[in-house]
Coordinates of C-alpha atoms and ligand atoms in Angstrom, one line a residue:
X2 CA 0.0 0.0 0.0
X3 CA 1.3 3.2 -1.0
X4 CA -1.6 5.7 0.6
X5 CA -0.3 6.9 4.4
X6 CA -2.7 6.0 7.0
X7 CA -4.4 9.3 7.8
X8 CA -4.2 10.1 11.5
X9 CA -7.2 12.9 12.0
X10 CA -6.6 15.3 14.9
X11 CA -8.0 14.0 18.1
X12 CA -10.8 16.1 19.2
X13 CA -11.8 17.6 15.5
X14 CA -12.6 14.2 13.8
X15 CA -15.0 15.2 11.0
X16 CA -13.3 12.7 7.8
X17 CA -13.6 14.2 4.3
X18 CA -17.2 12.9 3.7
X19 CA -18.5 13.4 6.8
X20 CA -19.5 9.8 7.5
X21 CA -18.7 8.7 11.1
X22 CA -16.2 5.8 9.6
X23 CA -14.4 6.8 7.1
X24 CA -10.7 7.8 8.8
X25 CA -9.6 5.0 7.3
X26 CA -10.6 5.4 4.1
X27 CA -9.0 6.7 1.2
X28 CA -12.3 7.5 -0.8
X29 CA -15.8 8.2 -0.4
X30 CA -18.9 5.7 -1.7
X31 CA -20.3 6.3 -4.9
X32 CA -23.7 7.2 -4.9
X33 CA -25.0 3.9 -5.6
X34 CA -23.3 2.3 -2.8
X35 CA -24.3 4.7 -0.5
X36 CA -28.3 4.5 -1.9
X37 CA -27.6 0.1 -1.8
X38 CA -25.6 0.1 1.9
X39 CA -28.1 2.7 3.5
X40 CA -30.9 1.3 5.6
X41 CA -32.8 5.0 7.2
X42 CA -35.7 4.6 5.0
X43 CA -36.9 2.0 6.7
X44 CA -35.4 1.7 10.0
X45 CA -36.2 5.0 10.9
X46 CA -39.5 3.7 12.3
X47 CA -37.4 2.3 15.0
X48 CA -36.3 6.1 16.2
X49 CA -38.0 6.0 19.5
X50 CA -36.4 2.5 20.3
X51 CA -33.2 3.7 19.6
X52 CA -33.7 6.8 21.6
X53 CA -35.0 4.7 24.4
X54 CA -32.0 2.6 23.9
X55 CA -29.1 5.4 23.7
X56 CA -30.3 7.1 26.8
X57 CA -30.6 3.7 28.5
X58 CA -26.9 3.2 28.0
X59 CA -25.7 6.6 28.8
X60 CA -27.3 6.3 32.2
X61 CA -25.7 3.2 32.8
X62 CA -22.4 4.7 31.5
X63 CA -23.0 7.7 33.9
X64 CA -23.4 5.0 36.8
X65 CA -20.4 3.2 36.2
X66 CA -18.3 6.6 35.7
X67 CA -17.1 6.0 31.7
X68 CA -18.9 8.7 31.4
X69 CA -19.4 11.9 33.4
X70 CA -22.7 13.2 35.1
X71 CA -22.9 16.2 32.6
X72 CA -22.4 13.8 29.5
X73 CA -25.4 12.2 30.5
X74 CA -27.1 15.5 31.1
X75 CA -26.0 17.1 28.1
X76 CA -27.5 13.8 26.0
X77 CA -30.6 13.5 27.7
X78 CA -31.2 17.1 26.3
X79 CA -30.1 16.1 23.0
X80 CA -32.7 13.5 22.8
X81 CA -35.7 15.1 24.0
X82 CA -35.1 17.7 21.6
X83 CA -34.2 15.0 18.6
X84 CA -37.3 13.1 19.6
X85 CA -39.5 16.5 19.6
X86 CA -37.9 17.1 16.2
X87 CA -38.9 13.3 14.8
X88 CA -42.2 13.7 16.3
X89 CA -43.1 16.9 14.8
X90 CA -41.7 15.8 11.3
X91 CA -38.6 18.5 11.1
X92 CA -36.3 16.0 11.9
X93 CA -33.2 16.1 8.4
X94 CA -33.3 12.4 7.9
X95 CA -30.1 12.0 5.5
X96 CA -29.2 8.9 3.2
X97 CA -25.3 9.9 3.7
X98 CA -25.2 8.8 7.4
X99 CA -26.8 5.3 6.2
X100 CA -28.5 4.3 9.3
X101 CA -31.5 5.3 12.2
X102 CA -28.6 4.9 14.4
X103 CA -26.1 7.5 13.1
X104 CA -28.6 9.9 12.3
X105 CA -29.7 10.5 15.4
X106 CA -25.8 10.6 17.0
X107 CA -25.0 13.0 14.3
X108 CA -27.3 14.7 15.2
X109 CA -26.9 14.8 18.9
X110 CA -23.6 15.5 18.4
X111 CA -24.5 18.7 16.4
X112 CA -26.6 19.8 19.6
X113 CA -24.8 18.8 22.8
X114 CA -21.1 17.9 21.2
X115 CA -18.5 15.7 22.7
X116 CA -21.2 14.3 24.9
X117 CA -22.6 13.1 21.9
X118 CA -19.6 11.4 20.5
X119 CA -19.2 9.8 23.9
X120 CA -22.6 8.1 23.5
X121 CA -21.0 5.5 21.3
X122 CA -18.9 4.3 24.0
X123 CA -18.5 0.4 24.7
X124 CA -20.8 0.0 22.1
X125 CA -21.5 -1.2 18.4
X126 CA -24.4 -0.5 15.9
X127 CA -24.4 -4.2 16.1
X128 CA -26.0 -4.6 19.6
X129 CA -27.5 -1.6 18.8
X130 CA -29.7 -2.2 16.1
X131 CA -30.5 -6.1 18.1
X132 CA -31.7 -3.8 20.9
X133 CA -34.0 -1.3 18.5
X134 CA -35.9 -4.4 16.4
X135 CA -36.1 -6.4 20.3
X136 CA -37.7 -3.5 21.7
X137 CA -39.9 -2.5 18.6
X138 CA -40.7 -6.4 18.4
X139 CA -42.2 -6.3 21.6
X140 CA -44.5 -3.6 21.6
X141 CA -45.8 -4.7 17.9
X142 CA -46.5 -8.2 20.0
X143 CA -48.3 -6.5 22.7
X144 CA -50.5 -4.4 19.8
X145 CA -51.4 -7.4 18.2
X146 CA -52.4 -9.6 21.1
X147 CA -54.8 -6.9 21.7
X148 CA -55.8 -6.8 18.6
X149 CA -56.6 -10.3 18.5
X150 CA -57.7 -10.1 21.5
X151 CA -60.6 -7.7 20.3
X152 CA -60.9 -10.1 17.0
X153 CA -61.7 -12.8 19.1
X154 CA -64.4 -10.8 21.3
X155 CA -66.5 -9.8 18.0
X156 CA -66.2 -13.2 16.8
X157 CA -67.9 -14.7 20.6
X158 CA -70.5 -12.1 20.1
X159 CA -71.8 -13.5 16.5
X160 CA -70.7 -17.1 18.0
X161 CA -73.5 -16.2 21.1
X162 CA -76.1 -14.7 18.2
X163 CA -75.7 -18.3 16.2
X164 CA -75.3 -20.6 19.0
X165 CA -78.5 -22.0 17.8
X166 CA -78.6 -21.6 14.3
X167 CA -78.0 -24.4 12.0
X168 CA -76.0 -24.8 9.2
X169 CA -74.3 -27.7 7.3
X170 CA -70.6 -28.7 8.2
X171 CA -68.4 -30.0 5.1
X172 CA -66.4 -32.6 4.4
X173 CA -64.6 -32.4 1.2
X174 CA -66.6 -29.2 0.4
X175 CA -69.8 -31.8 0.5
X176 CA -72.7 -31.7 3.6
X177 CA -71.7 -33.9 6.4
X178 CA -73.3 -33.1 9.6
X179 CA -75.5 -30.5 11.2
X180 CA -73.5 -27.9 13.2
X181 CA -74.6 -24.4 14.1
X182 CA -73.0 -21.1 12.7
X183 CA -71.8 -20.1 16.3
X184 CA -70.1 -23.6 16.8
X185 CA -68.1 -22.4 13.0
X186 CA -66.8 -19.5 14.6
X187 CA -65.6 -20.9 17.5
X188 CA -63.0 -22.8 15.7
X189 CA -61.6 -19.5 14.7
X190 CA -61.8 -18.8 18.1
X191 CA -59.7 -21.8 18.9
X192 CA -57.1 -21.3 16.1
X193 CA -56.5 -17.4 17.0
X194 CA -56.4 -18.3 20.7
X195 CA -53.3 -20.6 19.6
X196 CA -51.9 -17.8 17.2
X197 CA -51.9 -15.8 20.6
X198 CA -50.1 -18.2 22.0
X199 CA -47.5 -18.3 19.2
X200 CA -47.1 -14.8 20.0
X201 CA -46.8 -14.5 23.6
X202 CA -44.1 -17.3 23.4
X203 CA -42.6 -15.5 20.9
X204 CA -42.0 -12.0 22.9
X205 CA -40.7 -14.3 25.5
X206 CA -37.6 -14.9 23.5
X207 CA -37.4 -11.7 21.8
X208 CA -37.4 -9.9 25.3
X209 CA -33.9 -10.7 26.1
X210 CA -31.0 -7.6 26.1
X211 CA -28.3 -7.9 23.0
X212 CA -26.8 -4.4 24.2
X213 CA -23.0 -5.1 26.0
X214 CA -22.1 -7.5 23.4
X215 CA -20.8 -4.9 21.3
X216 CA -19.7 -5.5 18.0
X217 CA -19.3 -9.0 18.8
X218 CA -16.7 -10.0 21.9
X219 CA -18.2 -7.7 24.6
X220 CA -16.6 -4.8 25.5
X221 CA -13.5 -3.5 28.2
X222 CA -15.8 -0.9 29.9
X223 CA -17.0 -1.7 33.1
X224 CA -20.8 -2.3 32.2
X225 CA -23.7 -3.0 33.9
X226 CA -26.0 -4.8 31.7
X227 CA -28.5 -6.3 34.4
X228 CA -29.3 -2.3 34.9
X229 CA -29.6 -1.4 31.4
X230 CA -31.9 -4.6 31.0
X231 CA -34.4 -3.3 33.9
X232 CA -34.0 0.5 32.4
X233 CA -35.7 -1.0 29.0
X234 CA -38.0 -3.7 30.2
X235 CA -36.1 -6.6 29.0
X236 CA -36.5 -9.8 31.2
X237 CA -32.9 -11.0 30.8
X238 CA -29.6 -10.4 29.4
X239 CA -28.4 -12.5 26.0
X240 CA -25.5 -14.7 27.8
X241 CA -23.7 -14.9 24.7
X242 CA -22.1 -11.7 22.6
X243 CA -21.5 -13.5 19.4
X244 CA -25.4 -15.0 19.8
X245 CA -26.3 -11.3 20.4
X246 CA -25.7 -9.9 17.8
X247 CA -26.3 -12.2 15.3
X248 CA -29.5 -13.8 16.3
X249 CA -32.2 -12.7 14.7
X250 CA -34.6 -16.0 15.8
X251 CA -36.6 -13.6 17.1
X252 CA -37.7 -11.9 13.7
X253 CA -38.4 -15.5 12.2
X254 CA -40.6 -16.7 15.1
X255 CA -42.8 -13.6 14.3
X256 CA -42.9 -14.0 11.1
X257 CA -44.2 -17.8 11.6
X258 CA -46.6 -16.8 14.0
X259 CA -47.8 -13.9 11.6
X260 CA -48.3 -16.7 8.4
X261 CA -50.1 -18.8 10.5
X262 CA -52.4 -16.2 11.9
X263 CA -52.8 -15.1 8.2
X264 CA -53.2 -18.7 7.1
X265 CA -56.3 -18.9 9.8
X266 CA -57.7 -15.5 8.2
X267 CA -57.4 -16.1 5.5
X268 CA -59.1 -19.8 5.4
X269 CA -61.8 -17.7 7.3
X270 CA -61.8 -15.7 4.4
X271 CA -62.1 -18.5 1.5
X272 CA -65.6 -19.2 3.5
X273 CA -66.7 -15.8 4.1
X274 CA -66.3 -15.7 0.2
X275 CA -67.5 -19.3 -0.7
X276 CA -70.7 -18.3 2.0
X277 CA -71.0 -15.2 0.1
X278 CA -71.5 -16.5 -3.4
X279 CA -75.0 -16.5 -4.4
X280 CA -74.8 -20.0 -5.1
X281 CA -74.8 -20.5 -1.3
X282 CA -75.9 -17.3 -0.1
X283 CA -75.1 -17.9 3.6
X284 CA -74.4 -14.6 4.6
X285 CA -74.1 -11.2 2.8
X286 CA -70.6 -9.2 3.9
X287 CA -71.6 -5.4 4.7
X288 CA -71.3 -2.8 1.7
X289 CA -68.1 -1.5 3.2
X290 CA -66.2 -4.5 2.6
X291 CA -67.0 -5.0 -0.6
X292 CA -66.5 -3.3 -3.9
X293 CA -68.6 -2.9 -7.1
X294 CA -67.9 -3.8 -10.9
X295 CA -66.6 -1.4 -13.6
X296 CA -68.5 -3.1 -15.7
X297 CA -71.1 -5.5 -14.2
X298 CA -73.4 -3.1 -12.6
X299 CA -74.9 -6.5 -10.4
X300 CA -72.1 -7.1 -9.0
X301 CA -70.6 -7.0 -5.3
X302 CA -67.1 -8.1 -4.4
X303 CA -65.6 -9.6 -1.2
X304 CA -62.8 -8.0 -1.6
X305 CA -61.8 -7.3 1.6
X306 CA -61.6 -11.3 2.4
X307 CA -60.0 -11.8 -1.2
X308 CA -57.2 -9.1 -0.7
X309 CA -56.8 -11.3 3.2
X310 CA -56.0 -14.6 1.3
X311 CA -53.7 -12.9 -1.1
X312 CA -51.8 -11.1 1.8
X313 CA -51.1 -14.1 3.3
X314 CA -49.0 -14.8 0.2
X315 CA -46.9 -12.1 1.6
X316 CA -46.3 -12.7 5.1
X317 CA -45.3 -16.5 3.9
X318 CA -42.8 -14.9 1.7
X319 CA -41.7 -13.1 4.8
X320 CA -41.0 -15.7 6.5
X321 CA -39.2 -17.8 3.7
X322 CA -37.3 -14.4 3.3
X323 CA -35.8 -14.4 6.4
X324 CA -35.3 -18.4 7.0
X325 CA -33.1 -17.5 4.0
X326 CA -31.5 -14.8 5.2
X327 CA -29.8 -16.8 7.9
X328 CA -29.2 -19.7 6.3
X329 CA -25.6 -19.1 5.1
X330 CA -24.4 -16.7 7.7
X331 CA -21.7 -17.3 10.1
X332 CA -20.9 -15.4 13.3
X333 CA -21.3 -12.8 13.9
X334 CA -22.8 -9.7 12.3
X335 CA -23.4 -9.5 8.8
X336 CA -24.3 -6.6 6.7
X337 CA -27.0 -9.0 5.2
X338 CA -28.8 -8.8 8.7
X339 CA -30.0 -5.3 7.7
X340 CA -32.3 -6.9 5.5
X341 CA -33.7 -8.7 8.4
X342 CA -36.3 -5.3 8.7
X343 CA -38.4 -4.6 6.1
X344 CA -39.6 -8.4 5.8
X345 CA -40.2 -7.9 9.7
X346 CA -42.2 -4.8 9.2
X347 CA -44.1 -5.7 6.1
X348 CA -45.3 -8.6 8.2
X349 CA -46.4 -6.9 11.5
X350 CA -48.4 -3.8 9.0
X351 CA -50.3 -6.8 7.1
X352 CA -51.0 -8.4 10.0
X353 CA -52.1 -5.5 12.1
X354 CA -54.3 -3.7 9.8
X355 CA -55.5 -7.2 8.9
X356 CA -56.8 -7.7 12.6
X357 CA -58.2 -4.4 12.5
X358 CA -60.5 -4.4 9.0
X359 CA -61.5 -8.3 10.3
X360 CA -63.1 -7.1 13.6
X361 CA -64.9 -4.8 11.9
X362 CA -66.1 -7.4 9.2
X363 CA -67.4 -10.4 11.2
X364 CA -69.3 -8.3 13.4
X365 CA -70.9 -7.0 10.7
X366 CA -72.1 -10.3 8.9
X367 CA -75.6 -10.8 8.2
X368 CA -76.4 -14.1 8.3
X369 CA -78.8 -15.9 6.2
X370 CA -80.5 -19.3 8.5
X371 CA -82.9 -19.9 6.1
X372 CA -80.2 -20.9 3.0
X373 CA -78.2 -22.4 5.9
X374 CA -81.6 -24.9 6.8
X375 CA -82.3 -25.1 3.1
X376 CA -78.7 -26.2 2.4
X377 CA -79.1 -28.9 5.5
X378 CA -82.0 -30.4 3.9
X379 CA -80.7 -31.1 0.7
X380 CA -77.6 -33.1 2.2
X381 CA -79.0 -36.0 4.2
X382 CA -77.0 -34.5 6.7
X383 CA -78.1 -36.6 9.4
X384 CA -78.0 -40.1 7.8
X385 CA -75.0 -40.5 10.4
X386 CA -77.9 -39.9 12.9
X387 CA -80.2 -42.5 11.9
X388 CA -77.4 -44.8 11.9
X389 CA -76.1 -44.3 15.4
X390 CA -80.2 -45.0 16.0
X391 CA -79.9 -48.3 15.3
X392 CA -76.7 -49.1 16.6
X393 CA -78.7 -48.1 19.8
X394 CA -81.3 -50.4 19.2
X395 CA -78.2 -53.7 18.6
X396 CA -77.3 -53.4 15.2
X397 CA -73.5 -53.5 14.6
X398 CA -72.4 -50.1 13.7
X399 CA -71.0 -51.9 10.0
X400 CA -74.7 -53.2 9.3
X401 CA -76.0 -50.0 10.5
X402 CA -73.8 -47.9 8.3
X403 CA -75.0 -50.1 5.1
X404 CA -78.8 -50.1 6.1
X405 CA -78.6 -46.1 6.2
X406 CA -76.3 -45.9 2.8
X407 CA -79.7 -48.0 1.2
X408 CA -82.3 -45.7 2.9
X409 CA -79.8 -42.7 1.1
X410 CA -80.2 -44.2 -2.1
X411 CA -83.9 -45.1 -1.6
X412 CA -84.3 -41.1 -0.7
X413 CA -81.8 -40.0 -3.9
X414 CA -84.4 -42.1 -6.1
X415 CA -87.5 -40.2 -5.1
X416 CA -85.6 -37.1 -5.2
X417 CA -86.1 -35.8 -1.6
X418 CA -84.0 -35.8 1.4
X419 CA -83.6 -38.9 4.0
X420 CA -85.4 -36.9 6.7
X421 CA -88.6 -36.8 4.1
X422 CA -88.7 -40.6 4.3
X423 CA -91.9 -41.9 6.3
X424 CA -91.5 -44.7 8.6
X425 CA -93.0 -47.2 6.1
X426 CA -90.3 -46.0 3.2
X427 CA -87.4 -46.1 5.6
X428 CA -88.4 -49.7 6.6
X429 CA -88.5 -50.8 2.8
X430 CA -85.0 -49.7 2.0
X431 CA -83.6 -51.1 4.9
X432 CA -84.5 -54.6 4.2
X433 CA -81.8 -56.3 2.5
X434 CA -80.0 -55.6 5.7
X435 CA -80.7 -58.3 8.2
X436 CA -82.6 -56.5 11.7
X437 CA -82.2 -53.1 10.7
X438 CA -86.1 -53.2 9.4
X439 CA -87.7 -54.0 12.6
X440 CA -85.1 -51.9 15.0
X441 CA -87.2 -48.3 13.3
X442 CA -89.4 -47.2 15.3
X443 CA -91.9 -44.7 15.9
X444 CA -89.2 -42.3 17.3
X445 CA -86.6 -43.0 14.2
X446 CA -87.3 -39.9 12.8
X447 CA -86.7 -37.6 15.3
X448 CA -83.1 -39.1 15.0
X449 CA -83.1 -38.1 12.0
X450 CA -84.5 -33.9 13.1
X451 CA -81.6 -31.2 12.6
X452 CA -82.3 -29.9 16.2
X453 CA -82.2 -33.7 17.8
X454 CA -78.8 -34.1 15.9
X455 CA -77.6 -31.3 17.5
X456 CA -78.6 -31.8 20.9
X457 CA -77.4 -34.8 21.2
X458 CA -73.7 -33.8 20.8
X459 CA -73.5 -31.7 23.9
X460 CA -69.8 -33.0 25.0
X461 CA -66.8 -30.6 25.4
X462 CA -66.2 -29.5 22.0
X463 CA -69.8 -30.8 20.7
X464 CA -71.8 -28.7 17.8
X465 CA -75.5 -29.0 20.3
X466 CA -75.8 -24.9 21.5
X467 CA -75.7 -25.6 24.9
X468 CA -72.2 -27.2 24.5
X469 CA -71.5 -23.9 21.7
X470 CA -72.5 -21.4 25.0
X471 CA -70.4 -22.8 27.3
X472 CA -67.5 -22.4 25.1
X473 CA -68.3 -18.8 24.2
X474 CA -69.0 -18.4 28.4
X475 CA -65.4 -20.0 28.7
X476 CA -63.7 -18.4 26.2
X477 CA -65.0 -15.1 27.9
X478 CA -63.7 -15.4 31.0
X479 CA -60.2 -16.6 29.4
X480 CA -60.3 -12.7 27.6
X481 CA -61.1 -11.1 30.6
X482 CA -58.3 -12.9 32.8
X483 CA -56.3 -11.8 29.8
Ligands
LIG8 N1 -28.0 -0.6 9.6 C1 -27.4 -1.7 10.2 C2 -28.5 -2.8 10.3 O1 -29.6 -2.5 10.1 C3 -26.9 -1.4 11.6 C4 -25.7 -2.2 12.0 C5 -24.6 -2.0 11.1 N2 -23.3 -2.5 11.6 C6 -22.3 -2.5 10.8 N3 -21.2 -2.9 11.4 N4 -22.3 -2.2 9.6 O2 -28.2 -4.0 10.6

């Protein structure tokens, strides 16, 4: 190397291009390196994190006496007015200092001075940034358990309006059994109740303090990370530096637990559509949701649920993103884990507003009982019924199963449902199958009723309404203990 190391006067350090570290350099980035390096247009919606961080650190730097009480004083005035300036929109956000991070400590150092370059000391941008996404992860989680949380109490409240109403359940998209609308949405209930789950387990993890690793080895200042930890809410310290500031587990946990969330919404979504369809004409979506034709002056849209079940396509790709962003890395710090954010973003905003438009949306379903009932007695829909009559009465569930298949097929000949059958007809088709004739009774076709079939399936988890209401009287009581 021919170039002499430049040695920039102590206390003056301002390099040719301005850029915090480029002393050792001999010339500044081009423009496209700067535009492809720089991450402030999207990290700086992690400003208050990182303000919330910095002055954690400077208090514990103040504490331990790296740096003195009139450092700290002189940052914490820095920041307030930096955060005033963010908040009110005046703040110069500028592509040459590449980062959230060294905006705001150019910045601070332009108010308060040295203090400001002090900031930086014992640590890197690498625990830094960890810190900022941990803490922004955390409050996102909180905002979206409480939005599901208020998903899950619109949902109970149609659940509690249908408890009783019946519709079909499916099976390969054809009618299998009676259920009732409320018992539908309760499985929604159940698979968001899990998603929450996912989540909470999730900020358990994330909740952990990267800051005191440094760039990567720790740092020679005497720090106290257990302080700084409590200062920013963080239940523990990460008890490896290298694992720090590298992991970014975290990010990828959310990101599952936001596909699967989306996955639920958006299979909600295929039936709100499906239900929707004049073909089945279920339920009708409110106006808002939906859009019109520029052409087909008939027409209205679910879009909202359609525009659900594409999003999901998103937040999978999210995830898949970030599984591949890790793959290949080894310890510790990468430049690729900048990309870690805008995958992590794009998945808490679709998920978010997605909570929010769907609370709105099933509460306002109007639903339709009579296609429901009409849709129930075209299926047979409780031949099942009939045949766990007779197993009742002896008959081996096998015989029973056959007797019942012939009483279908007797019923598909005269073109009506099994229920239609009168005792006489039922007793004809059955013949060929040996006892099944004389085991109907008088009381076989109440077995076959839609509101017999659903009473009788009052277990835990059952489709009968009484079993539906205590699940909605359960579920409850599990939102309000939150
Ligand atoms: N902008 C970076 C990121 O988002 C901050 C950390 C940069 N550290 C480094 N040594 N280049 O990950």
């Amino acid at each position: 190397m021919t170039t002499k190391p430049k040695s920039p006067p102590a206390t003056s350090a301002t390099p040719a291009d301005g850029k915090i570290w480029s002393g050792r350099f001999s010339e500044p980035v081009s423009d496209l390196v700067k535009r492809y390096t720089a991450s402030v247009t999207f990290d700086r919606r992690m400003a208050a994190q990182d303000i919330q961080g910095s002055l954690a650190h400077a208090r514990m730097l103040a504490r331990q006496g790296v740096i003195a009480a009139q450092d700290l004083a002189d940052i914490e005035r820095g920041m307030a007015q930096i955060r005033s300036e963010i908040e009110r929109g005046e703040f110069d956000w500028n592509l040459d200092d590449e980062d959230v991070h060294l905006n705001i400590e150019k910045r601070l150092t332009a108010l308060v001075g040295d203090a400001g370059k002090r900031l930086h000391t014992g640590r890197s941008r690498n625990d830094q940034v960890a810190t900022d996404i941990r803490l922004w992860l955390v409050e996102t989680i909180d905002e979206i358990l409480a939005l599901i949380a208020a998903f899950q109490r619109r949902l109970l409240d149609v659940a509690e309006e249908h408890a009783a109403t019946p519709m079909p359940g499916f099976t390969h998209l054809q009618v299998a059994q009676p259920v009732t609308f409320g018992h539908h949405l309760l499985a929604y209930y159940e698979m968001t109740r899990r998603d929450a789950d996912r989540f909470r387990d999730c900020r358990r993890r994330a909740n952990r303090l990267p800051l005191g690793a440094a760039a990567l080895a720790g740092t020679s200042y005497p720090i106290d990370r257990e302080f700084v930890a409590r200062e920013l809410g963080f239940d523990e310290v990460c008890r490896n530096s290298l694992d720090a500031v590298s992991d970014r587990d975290f990010a990828i946990e959310f990101c599952a637990a936001a596909a699967l969330l989306m996955t639920h919404l958006s299979r909600l979504s295929e039936e709100l559509i499906l239900w929707m369809s004049p073909r089945v004409g279920f339920i009708d979506l409110a106006d808002r949701f939906c859009t019109g034709s520029s052409i087909m002056p008939q027409k209205k849209n679910p879009d909202v649920p359609e525009l659900v079940r594409g999003k999901t396509g998103r937040v999978n790709g999210d995830l898949v993103a970030l599984l591949t962003l890790m793959k290949g890395q080894p310890l510790a710090y990468n430049k690729d884990n900048q990309e870690d954010k805008e995958p992590l973003f794009d998945a808490a905003d679709t998920v978010i507003d997605t909570l929010r438009i769907y609370a709105d949306m099933i509460g306002g379903v109007r639903v339709k009982p009579a296609a429901m009932l009409a849709a129930l007695a075209q299926g047979h829909a409780t031949a099942t019924d009939l045949a766990d009559y007779l197993v009742k009465k002896g008959l081996p569930f096998r015989d029973a199963h056959e007797a019942v298949a012939l009483a279908v097929r007797a019923a598909e000949e005269r073109g009506v449902d099994l229920a239609r059958l009168d005792l006489a007809q039922l007793r004809a088709a059955v013949a060929k199958v040996p006892g099944a004739a004389e085991r109907l009774g008088d009381d076989a076709r109440d077995a076959l009723s839609i509101e017999g079939s659903l009473a009788a399936r009052a277990h835990v988890g059952g489709a009968a309404p009484e079993a539906v209401r205590r699940e909605i009287a359960r579920a409850r009581a599990e939102l309000d203990a939150g």
